[in-house]
């Protein structure tokens, strides 16, 4: 019997088992954790949680209540308001008025914009008003200082009268009063400065609208100065590319919050690390007190894995925050202490991110101690979940997690609670809990998410379901969940109008999708998905490692299928860089395929011990299978049996259906070699259904091939007529297996199948078919290198 | 030297000062004196007051020249004569700080001197306006945006002249200053180096260079003119870079060649001693300096720091009053008064005076740090953090501020958090035991005893100032039940104390003796044990224990034969151990396991 499916290593099948078991080396915090989505969780954990600019995933700018100042832009808005008040009911149509009112709020709250932009906005909603606003600003800017003074004096009139135009407590009223107050606080020279700023603002706006005319009008002196200026610009350009000039307070805040949310949701859209850092440095140069910039700088440095600068920025931020906390009297001592606790906690997070677990633990202890001293339960909750992240390697860490979830619910922290539930589900799935319980838990936490619109947790939850279904070997369900995530509009995107978020969950789901397609032999589709991933998560972005690993694994599997072991060997290096355990495993497989049994055995034994220690059951089973294969390949199938039984027991216990059927295949094969094909056949009947339903194409092919072999072997003792019928059936099965193998380009297997078919046809006396198969075999045999393993050892 | 005396005046008129004698060659002091007098005059004419002051001070320290050797003023050129009226008027305006007015009247002047004064007045006018503007800004973000508007224009004009090679030494200096103010550090350094080549005598250019050089490596790659001025520059920059040994060496050389009377050098030496914590020497030098130059205010803040450290209340009070009489609106005066109040534990007032110093000069680094210390005393940690952060912003290399931040967080009971700050301080002062001890204490609190041991040992090895590292190390060993090492540490500690012969009360001495006595007792070295036990009896807290131990020893000795009666029983330790002492003192690299950002 041709032991064809031993010449092709189990790489194709086993490769995907481990799909869920990777961890990102860069983020070693989650060592030993098993799903990719957990990686997603932890990173979300920190980018969200302790960023004071965000709460529950929503970015809030202007937390620190910075006072309003009069700027030229504000004056323009004031003019607009004034005009709106002056034009009576009839002058502006109702539709226009509504549009104007809608426009007002963003104008009042948004950052400063240029005059021409402002005109455009007003024009879009009410052209007639835009004109009058333009005229008034022109008059004011080209007039005298007294025009501006007069304007501010008149502003307060809108409150007076029996029926005032503006209510004092309305949004507009508050804005007006703020501005009037701010204006009256200005000193003499400040007023003058404001006026010159207004003139400047006006001129800049004019320049854009009428570019050409003023060149001629400009006096000689002015053009001379302009020349000089241009010259200056040329000479200075190199070093001042990014120094596009200072931003106003609101612009700076807007910039920061925008970049921060982009970093979280869609890194590719954010500025590149270098240019973002440049912008931040610029910002800090003009206002060293703008502490949030330090925090963004910290996040930015995390992107490029720069431990030194990120620590520096983080601590600087908290040093600064402590100041603002102390300054704001409303918070008082409380706010100050609070930032201290979170400072320590953030430091722990940072060290955890860089894999300095010991440091992280020390920092965490500190945070816990301070939080306990000041009875801050919320902070303690955060600490607890971090404690879990740090203590994942320990077996009892789920106790921590359970506590954490309970407490979080008690203190009304939905985010933390469902994050805890998700981690718990992960932990439990790994510990072999039944799927229905896990899914129930996830459903419950989903309820929580939808209630609190925690959109990114919803994403994570779906990604996690994908991972869990794959773990259990249900590829259809996994596929469905991945598709669900991809075609779902997340809540946030509805709000922000962004297409989709490039969060880790998406990377995970897409990675799974690629692997699932590759399993089914749809390599074109898989590479399409990978291409898309590459675009969405460029190689230097945070989540790029996820798809890189998928890519490498798919390539590896294909190389193994093709019998190009040297190619596979070169890919192993890449895999090892991304995931060391996976790398070692693959290395062993390559060695095995190259018939270097003793090296492979050594490697596998080492890996087995390591994986047992870190409780990576999936990998343990895969390794056991490989070991068993080693045994029966070295013609000692009897030793393989106990190993296989152990693997079977484990995979049944942990409900890893895919691995279980793989083990059954192996067992059946061992029985076949041991000469009890009937037994093997009955065993196969048990396993064939799940394999055909959910298994990879390669596995399906193998299963069918094995069935055929067993059929032939058991038919040996039958009477001729029955035997012929059985052999016919076997031939049918073989062609099916051949189809499967053809899908994933397993030429060696096809060769074996063809050979087998030829023999069977020969036995049945069908010469024509036999010759066709023999011809095919010959072609394939010439193409393929011969690896020294006996083609046939039993028939 | 090649530059004979007669060449000097002629060359100067071409605005290039003659080839000076090469570095380290101070054989012709008369020549040097002439050059100094010359440059003092030139800088004075151009309104560069500080450089003028420096040169004049140095010239004053050299012996006076006879009449025959005195130089005639440099001849007036045609160009100078043309601009003479405008220059005279503008200089008068300049002197009364009417810069715009001065610039107005100098517009269009061609002579180098007038041109420099023209540009310089414009620069100063811009700076003055900038300072005034800061008060009246429109909003918090604009605060940082106030800048010298004139800088860009000046840069363009000067760079044009620079490319046409029309700038003299002073012009280059001004160009460099403008570049530095625009944060174009690299370009500024190049220009300053050029300026020192063209006009090595101008101390201002050297000083600006000092501020731009951040480490020794940078210094190595500069090609500086090989003149005697370079020696002053090197000495100065070594002091700045905390390379005190080298700096002291340079200054000593300068004194040896004849600048012994220079108050500048004397004060620099005092500062250097202050930096290496040689308090007594620094104090005596400062006292000497005060005698020579009683109305000097510069560096008196450093002096007051020293007095503060030594808690010399009356001296500090005298100094404060004296300075206050001379000029109470000087930064240094405010600092001295602040120190004075701090010593009297009137921390609010002290902080007030440091604030005043900062108002006078916001870039005055020392005051920020000192204010931080005051806030620490007042238990206002957040204000302290703010002050320290400001200090770091002004100068990232300010190890005191880093150390202060560390202390603040330590007080807030965040030992892990403060490690970062102590490490920063340690990086800046790798051989300062105080940071090492602080680091060690933090590690001890975090129960990282191995790291703590490394820190203490290193602190001892680099020369422990407070003499506490060894005791702490010993206690750590004790805790880890490494009795051998603990005993050794105690022995070294006691040897250290006795060798420096200070009468300062050391609390830990008794602990050391007690431990040693018990250690020897356990090792059955009766003679040593009884010697130590007797020492114990000299201290109040260990007297009883000592006596008890003595009794026990006596008892045991009577019972059995002493194994080591022949041994001469040295005072403390077997020779073998003390012989080990020196070689182990080598400084091993401080290889802390933790990452050091």
PDB file of N, CA and C in Angstrom, chain B residues 544-593:
ATOM      1  N   UNK B 544      24.707  47.576  76.593  1.00  0.00           N
ATOM      2  CA  UNK B 544      24.283  46.378  77.312  1.00  0.00           C
ATOM      3  C   UNK B 544      24.634  45.116  76.532  1.00  0.00           C
ATOM      4  N   UNK B 545      24.346  45.170  75.273  1.00  0.00           N
ATOM      5  CA  UNK B 545      24.635  44.002  74.434  1.00  0.00           C
ATOM      6  C   UNK B 545      26.116  43.691  74.451  1.00  0.00           C
ATOM      7  N   UNK B 546      26.920  44.740  74.364  1.00  0.00           N
ATOM      8  CA  UNK B 546      28.363  44.572  74.377  1.00  0.00           C
ATOM      9  C   UNK B 546      28.821  43.869  75.638  1.00  0.00           C
ATOM     10  N   UNK B 547      28.296  44.363  76.739  1.00  0.00           N
ATOM     11  CA  UNK B 547      28.706  43.769  78.009  1.00  0.00           C
ATOM     12  C   UNK B 547      28.307  42.306  78.087  1.00  0.00           C
ATOM     13  N   UNK B 548      27.087  42.035  77.647  1.00  0.00           N
ATOM     14  CA  UNK B 548      26.607  40.659  77.699  1.00  0.00           C
ATOM     15  C   UNK B 548      27.500  39.752  76.867  1.00  0.00           C
ATOM     16  N   UNK B 549      27.856  40.257  75.723  1.00  0.00           N
ATOM     17  CA  UNK B 549      28.679  39.472  74.814  1.00  0.00           C
ATOM     18  C   UNK B 549      30.050  39.206  75.434  1.00  0.00           C
ATOM     19  N   UNK B 550      30.597  40.238  76.069  1.00  0.00           N
ATOM     20  CA  UNK B 550      31.909  40.086  76.714  1.00  0.00           C
ATOM     21  C   UNK B 550      31.873  38.975  77.749  1.00  0.00           C
ATOM     22  N   UNK B 551      30.794  39.011  78.522  1.00  0.00           N
ATOM     23  CA  UNK B 551      30.655  37.976  79.557  1.00  0.00           C
ATOM     24  C   UNK B 551      30.621  36.592  78.925  1.00  0.00           C
ATOM     25  N   UNK B 552      29.835  36.491  77.857  1.00  0.00           N
ATOM     26  CA  UNK B 552      29.714  35.191  77.199  1.00  0.00           C
ATOM     27  C   UNK B 552      31.061  34.719  76.684  1.00  0.00           C
ATOM     28  N   UNK B 553      31.798  35.651  76.102  1.00  0.00           N
ATOM     29  CA  UNK B 553      33.110  35.290  75.535  1.00  0.00           C
ATOM     30  C   UNK B 553      34.019  34.770  76.635  1.00  0.00           C
ATOM     31  N   UNK B 554      33.987  35.478  77.725  1.00  0.00           N
ATOM     32  CA  UNK B 554      34.843  35.100  78.848  1.00  0.00           C
ATOM     33  C   UNK B 554      34.524  33.690  79.296  1.00  0.00           C
ATOM     34  N   UNK B 555      33.223  33.453  79.376  1.00  0.00           N
ATOM     35  CA  UNK B 555      32.754  32.153  79.810  1.00  0.00           C
ATOM     36  C   UNK B 555      33.264  31.054  78.886  1.00  0.00           C
ATOM     37  N   UNK B 556      33.051  31.277  77.614  1.00  0.00           N
ATOM     38  CA  UNK B 556      33.408  30.254  76.647  1.00  0.00           C
ATOM     39  C   UNK B 556      34.905  30.043  76.604  1.00  0.00           C
ATOM     40  N   UNK B 557      35.643  31.146  76.772  1.00  0.00           N
ATOM     41  CA  UNK B 557      37.098  31.051  76.729  1.00  0.00           C
ATOM     42  C   UNK B 557      37.607  30.201  77.876  1.00  0.00           C
ATOM     43  N   UNK B 558      36.967  30.413  79.003  1.00  0.00           N
ATOM     44  CA  UNK B 558      37.384  29.646  80.164  1.00  0.00           C
ATOM     45  C   UNK B 558      37.097  28.171  79.967  1.00  0.00           C
ATOM     46  N   UNK B 559      35.979  27.906  79.292  1.00  0.00           N
ATOM     47  CA  UNK B 559      35.604  26.510  79.084  1.00  0.00           C
ATOM     48  C   UNK B 559      36.595  25.795  78.187  1.00  0.00           C
ATOM     49  N   UNK B 560      36.804  26.369  76.996  1.00  0.00           N
ATOM     50  CA  UNK B 560      37.641  25.655  76.037  1.00  0.00           C
ATOM     51  C   UNK B 560      38.897  26.434  75.713  1.00  0.00           C
ATOM     52  N   UNK B 561      39.766  25.747  75.031  1.00  0.00           N
ATOM     53  CA  UNK B 561      41.010  26.387  74.629  1.00  0.00           C
ATOM     54  C   UNK B 561      40.731  27.290  73.430  1.00  0.00           C
ATOM     55  N   UNK B 562      41.252  28.470  73.420  1.00  0.00           N
ATOM     56  CA  UNK B 562      41.044  29.341  72.265  1.00  0.00           C
ATOM     57  C   UNK B 562      41.912  28.858  71.117  1.00  0.00           C
ATOM     58  N   UNK B 563      41.329  28.747  69.977  1.00  0.00           N
ATOM     59  CA  UNK B 563      42.073  28.210  68.855  1.00  0.00           C
ATOM     60  C   UNK B 563      43.088  29.195  68.286  1.00  0.00           C
ATOM     61  N   UNK B 564      42.890  30.439  68.501  1.00  0.00           N
ATOM     62  CA  UNK B 564      43.742  31.387  67.769  1.00  0.00           C
ATOM     63  C   UNK B 564      44.447  32.343  68.722  1.00  0.00           C
ATOM     64  N   UNK B 565      44.966  31.797  69.788  1.00  0.00           N
ATOM     65  CA  UNK B 565      45.632  32.691  70.751  1.00  0.00           C
ATOM     66  C   UNK B 565      46.907  33.264  70.207  1.00  0.00           C
ATOM     67  N   UNK B 566      47.526  32.511  69.278  1.00  0.00           N
ATOM     68  CA  UNK B 566      48.813  32.998  68.771  1.00  0.00           C
ATOM     69  C   UNK B 566      48.641  34.188  67.842  1.00  0.00           C
ATOM     70  N   UNK B 567      47.474  34.253  67.306  1.00  0.00           N
ATOM     71  CA  UNK B 567      47.299  35.332  66.334  1.00  0.00           C
ATOM     72  C   UNK B 567      47.427  36.686  67.001  1.00  0.00           C
ATOM     73  N   UNK B 568      48.077  37.586  66.339  1.00  0.00           N
ATOM     74  CA  UNK B 568      48.321  38.883  66.963  1.00  0.00           C
ATOM     75  C   UNK B 568      47.042  39.691  67.168  1.00  0.00           C
ATOM     76  N   UNK B 569      45.974  39.259  66.566  1.00  0.00           N
ATOM     77  CA  UNK B 569      44.703  39.967  66.724  1.00  0.00           C
ATOM     78  C   UNK B 569      44.804  41.448  66.425  1.00  0.00           C
ATOM     79  N   UNK B 570      44.799  41.758  65.188  1.00  0.00           N
ATOM     80  CA  UNK B 570      44.828  43.167  64.815  1.00  0.00           C
ATOM     81  C   UNK B 570      43.535  43.844  65.233  1.00  0.00           C
ATOM     82  N   UNK B 571      43.555  45.123  65.081  1.00  0.00           N
ATOM     83  CA  UNK B 571      42.400  45.842  65.606  1.00  0.00           C
ATOM     84  C   UNK B 571      41.110  45.291  65.039  1.00  0.00           C
ATOM     85  N   UNK B 572      40.942  45.315  63.769  1.00  0.00           N
ATOM     86  CA  UNK B 572      39.745  44.645  63.272  1.00  0.00           C
ATOM     87  C   UNK B 572      40.086  43.447  62.497  1.00  0.00           C
ATOM     88  N   UNK B 573      40.682  43.620  61.451  1.00  0.00           N
ATOM     89  CA  UNK B 573      40.522  42.458  60.641  1.00  0.00           C
ATOM     90  C   UNK B 573      41.782  41.845  60.236  1.00  0.00           C
ATOM     91  N   UNK B 574      41.731  40.588  60.112  1.00  0.00           N
ATOM     92  CA  UNK B 574      42.821  39.848  59.522  1.00  0.00           C
ATOM     93  C   UNK B 574      43.363  40.577  58.298  1.00  0.00           C
ATOM     94  N   UNK B 575      44.626  40.513  58.155  1.00  0.00           N
ATOM     95  CA  UNK B 575      45.279  41.263  57.079  1.00  0.00           C
ATOM     96  C   UNK B 575      44.747  40.853  55.721  1.00  0.00           C
ATOM     97  N   UNK B 576      44.407  39.617  55.624  1.00  0.00           N
ATOM     98  CA  UNK B 576      43.972  39.134  54.309  1.00  0.00           C
ATOM     99  C   UNK B 576      42.791  39.958  53.796  1.00  0.00           C
ATOM    100  N   UNK B 577      41.899  40.234  54.690  1.00  0.00           N
ATOM    101  CA  UNK B 577      40.707  40.946  54.257  1.00  0.00           C
ATOM    102  C   UNK B 577      41.010  42.385  53.876  1.00  0.00           C
ATOM    103  N   UNK B 578      41.825  43.001  54.722  1.00  0.00           N
ATOM    104  CA  UNK B 578      42.085  44.410  54.415  1.00  0.00           C
ATOM    105  C   UNK B 578      42.966  44.540  53.181  1.00  0.00           C
ATOM    106  N   UNK B 579      43.754  43.504  52.941  1.00  0.00           N
ATOM    107  CA  UNK B 579      44.566  43.568  51.729  1.00  0.00           C
ATOM    108  C   UNK B 579      43.691  43.479  50.490  1.00  0.00           C
ATOM    109  N   UNK B 580      42.625  42.733  50.655  1.00  0.00           N
ATOM    110  CA  UNK B 580      41.682  42.614  49.527  1.00  0.00           C
ATOM    111  C   UNK B 580      41.069  43.944  49.159  1.00  0.00           C
ATOM    112  N   UNK B 581      41.132  44.781  50.101  1.00  0.00           N
ATOM    113  CA  UNK B 581      40.338  45.997  50.010  1.00  0.00           C
ATOM    114  C   UNK B 581      40.555  46.789  48.737  1.00  0.00           C
ATOM    115  N   UNK B 582      41.817  47.033  48.455  1.00  0.00           N
ATOM    116  CA  UNK B 582      42.088  47.922  47.325  1.00  0.00           C
ATOM    117  C   UNK B 582      41.665  47.342  45.983  1.00  0.00           C
ATOM    118  N   UNK B 583      42.048  46.131  45.713  1.00  0.00           N
ATOM    119  CA  UNK B 583      41.653  45.650  44.387  1.00  0.00           C
ATOM    120  C   UNK B 583      40.146  45.618  44.179  1.00  0.00           C
ATOM    121  N   UNK B 584      39.395  45.324  45.224  1.00  0.00           N
ATOM    122  CA  UNK B 584      37.953  45.224  45.017  1.00  0.00           C
ATOM    123  C   UNK B 584      37.324  46.578  44.788  1.00  0.00           C
ATOM    124  N   UNK B 585      38.125  47.597  44.965  1.00  0.00           N
ATOM    125  CA  UNK B 585      37.538  48.918  44.838  1.00  0.00           C
ATOM    126  C   UNK B 585      37.332  49.324  43.396  1.00  0.00           C
ATOM    127  N   UNK B 586      37.694  48.483  42.519  1.00  0.00           N
ATOM    128  CA  UNK B 586      37.520  48.837  41.101  1.00  0.00           C
ATOM    129  C   UNK B 586      36.025  49.040  40.809  1.00  0.00           C
ATOM    130  N   UNK B 587      35.779  49.859  39.829  1.00  0.00           N
ATOM    131  CA  UNK B 587      34.396  50.192  39.530  1.00  0.00           C
ATOM    132  C   UNK B 587      33.875  49.231  38.479  1.00  0.00           C
ATOM    133  N   UNK B 588      33.003  48.373  38.915  1.00  0.00           N
ATOM    134  CA  UNK B 588      32.416  47.461  37.939  1.00  0.00           C
ATOM    135  C   UNK B 588      31.276  48.189  37.245  1.00  0.00           C
ATOM    136  N   UNK B 589      31.006  47.823  36.005  1.00  0.00           N
ATOM    137  CA  UNK B 589      29.890  48.497  35.326  1.00  0.00           C
ATOM    138  C   UNK B 589      28.577  48.234  36.047  1.00  0.00           C
ATOM    139  N   UNK B 590      27.788  49.235  36.138  1.00  0.00           N
ATOM    140  CA  UNK B 590      26.530  49.106  36.872  1.00  0.00           C
ATOM    141  C   UNK B 590      25.518  48.454  35.946  1.00  0.00           C
ATOM    142  N   UNK B 591      25.519  47.160  35.990  1.00  0.00           N
ATOM    143  CA  UNK B 591      24.682  46.455  35.027  1.00  0.00           C
ATOM    144  C   UNK B 591      23.339  46.132  35.643  1.00  0.00           C
ATOM    145  N   UNK B 592      22.483  47.119  35.691  1.00  0.00           N
ATOM    146  CA  UNK B 592      21.174  46.878  36.273  1.00  0.00           C
ATOM    147  C   UNK B 592      20.329  46.120  35.266  1.00  0.00           C
ATOM    148  N   UNK B 593      19.575  45.176  35.773  1.00  0.00           N
ATOM    149  CA  UNK B 593      18.838  44.308  34.862  1.00  0.00           C
ATOM    150  C   UNK B 593      17.742  45.068  34.140  1.00  0.00           C
TER     151      UNK B 593
END
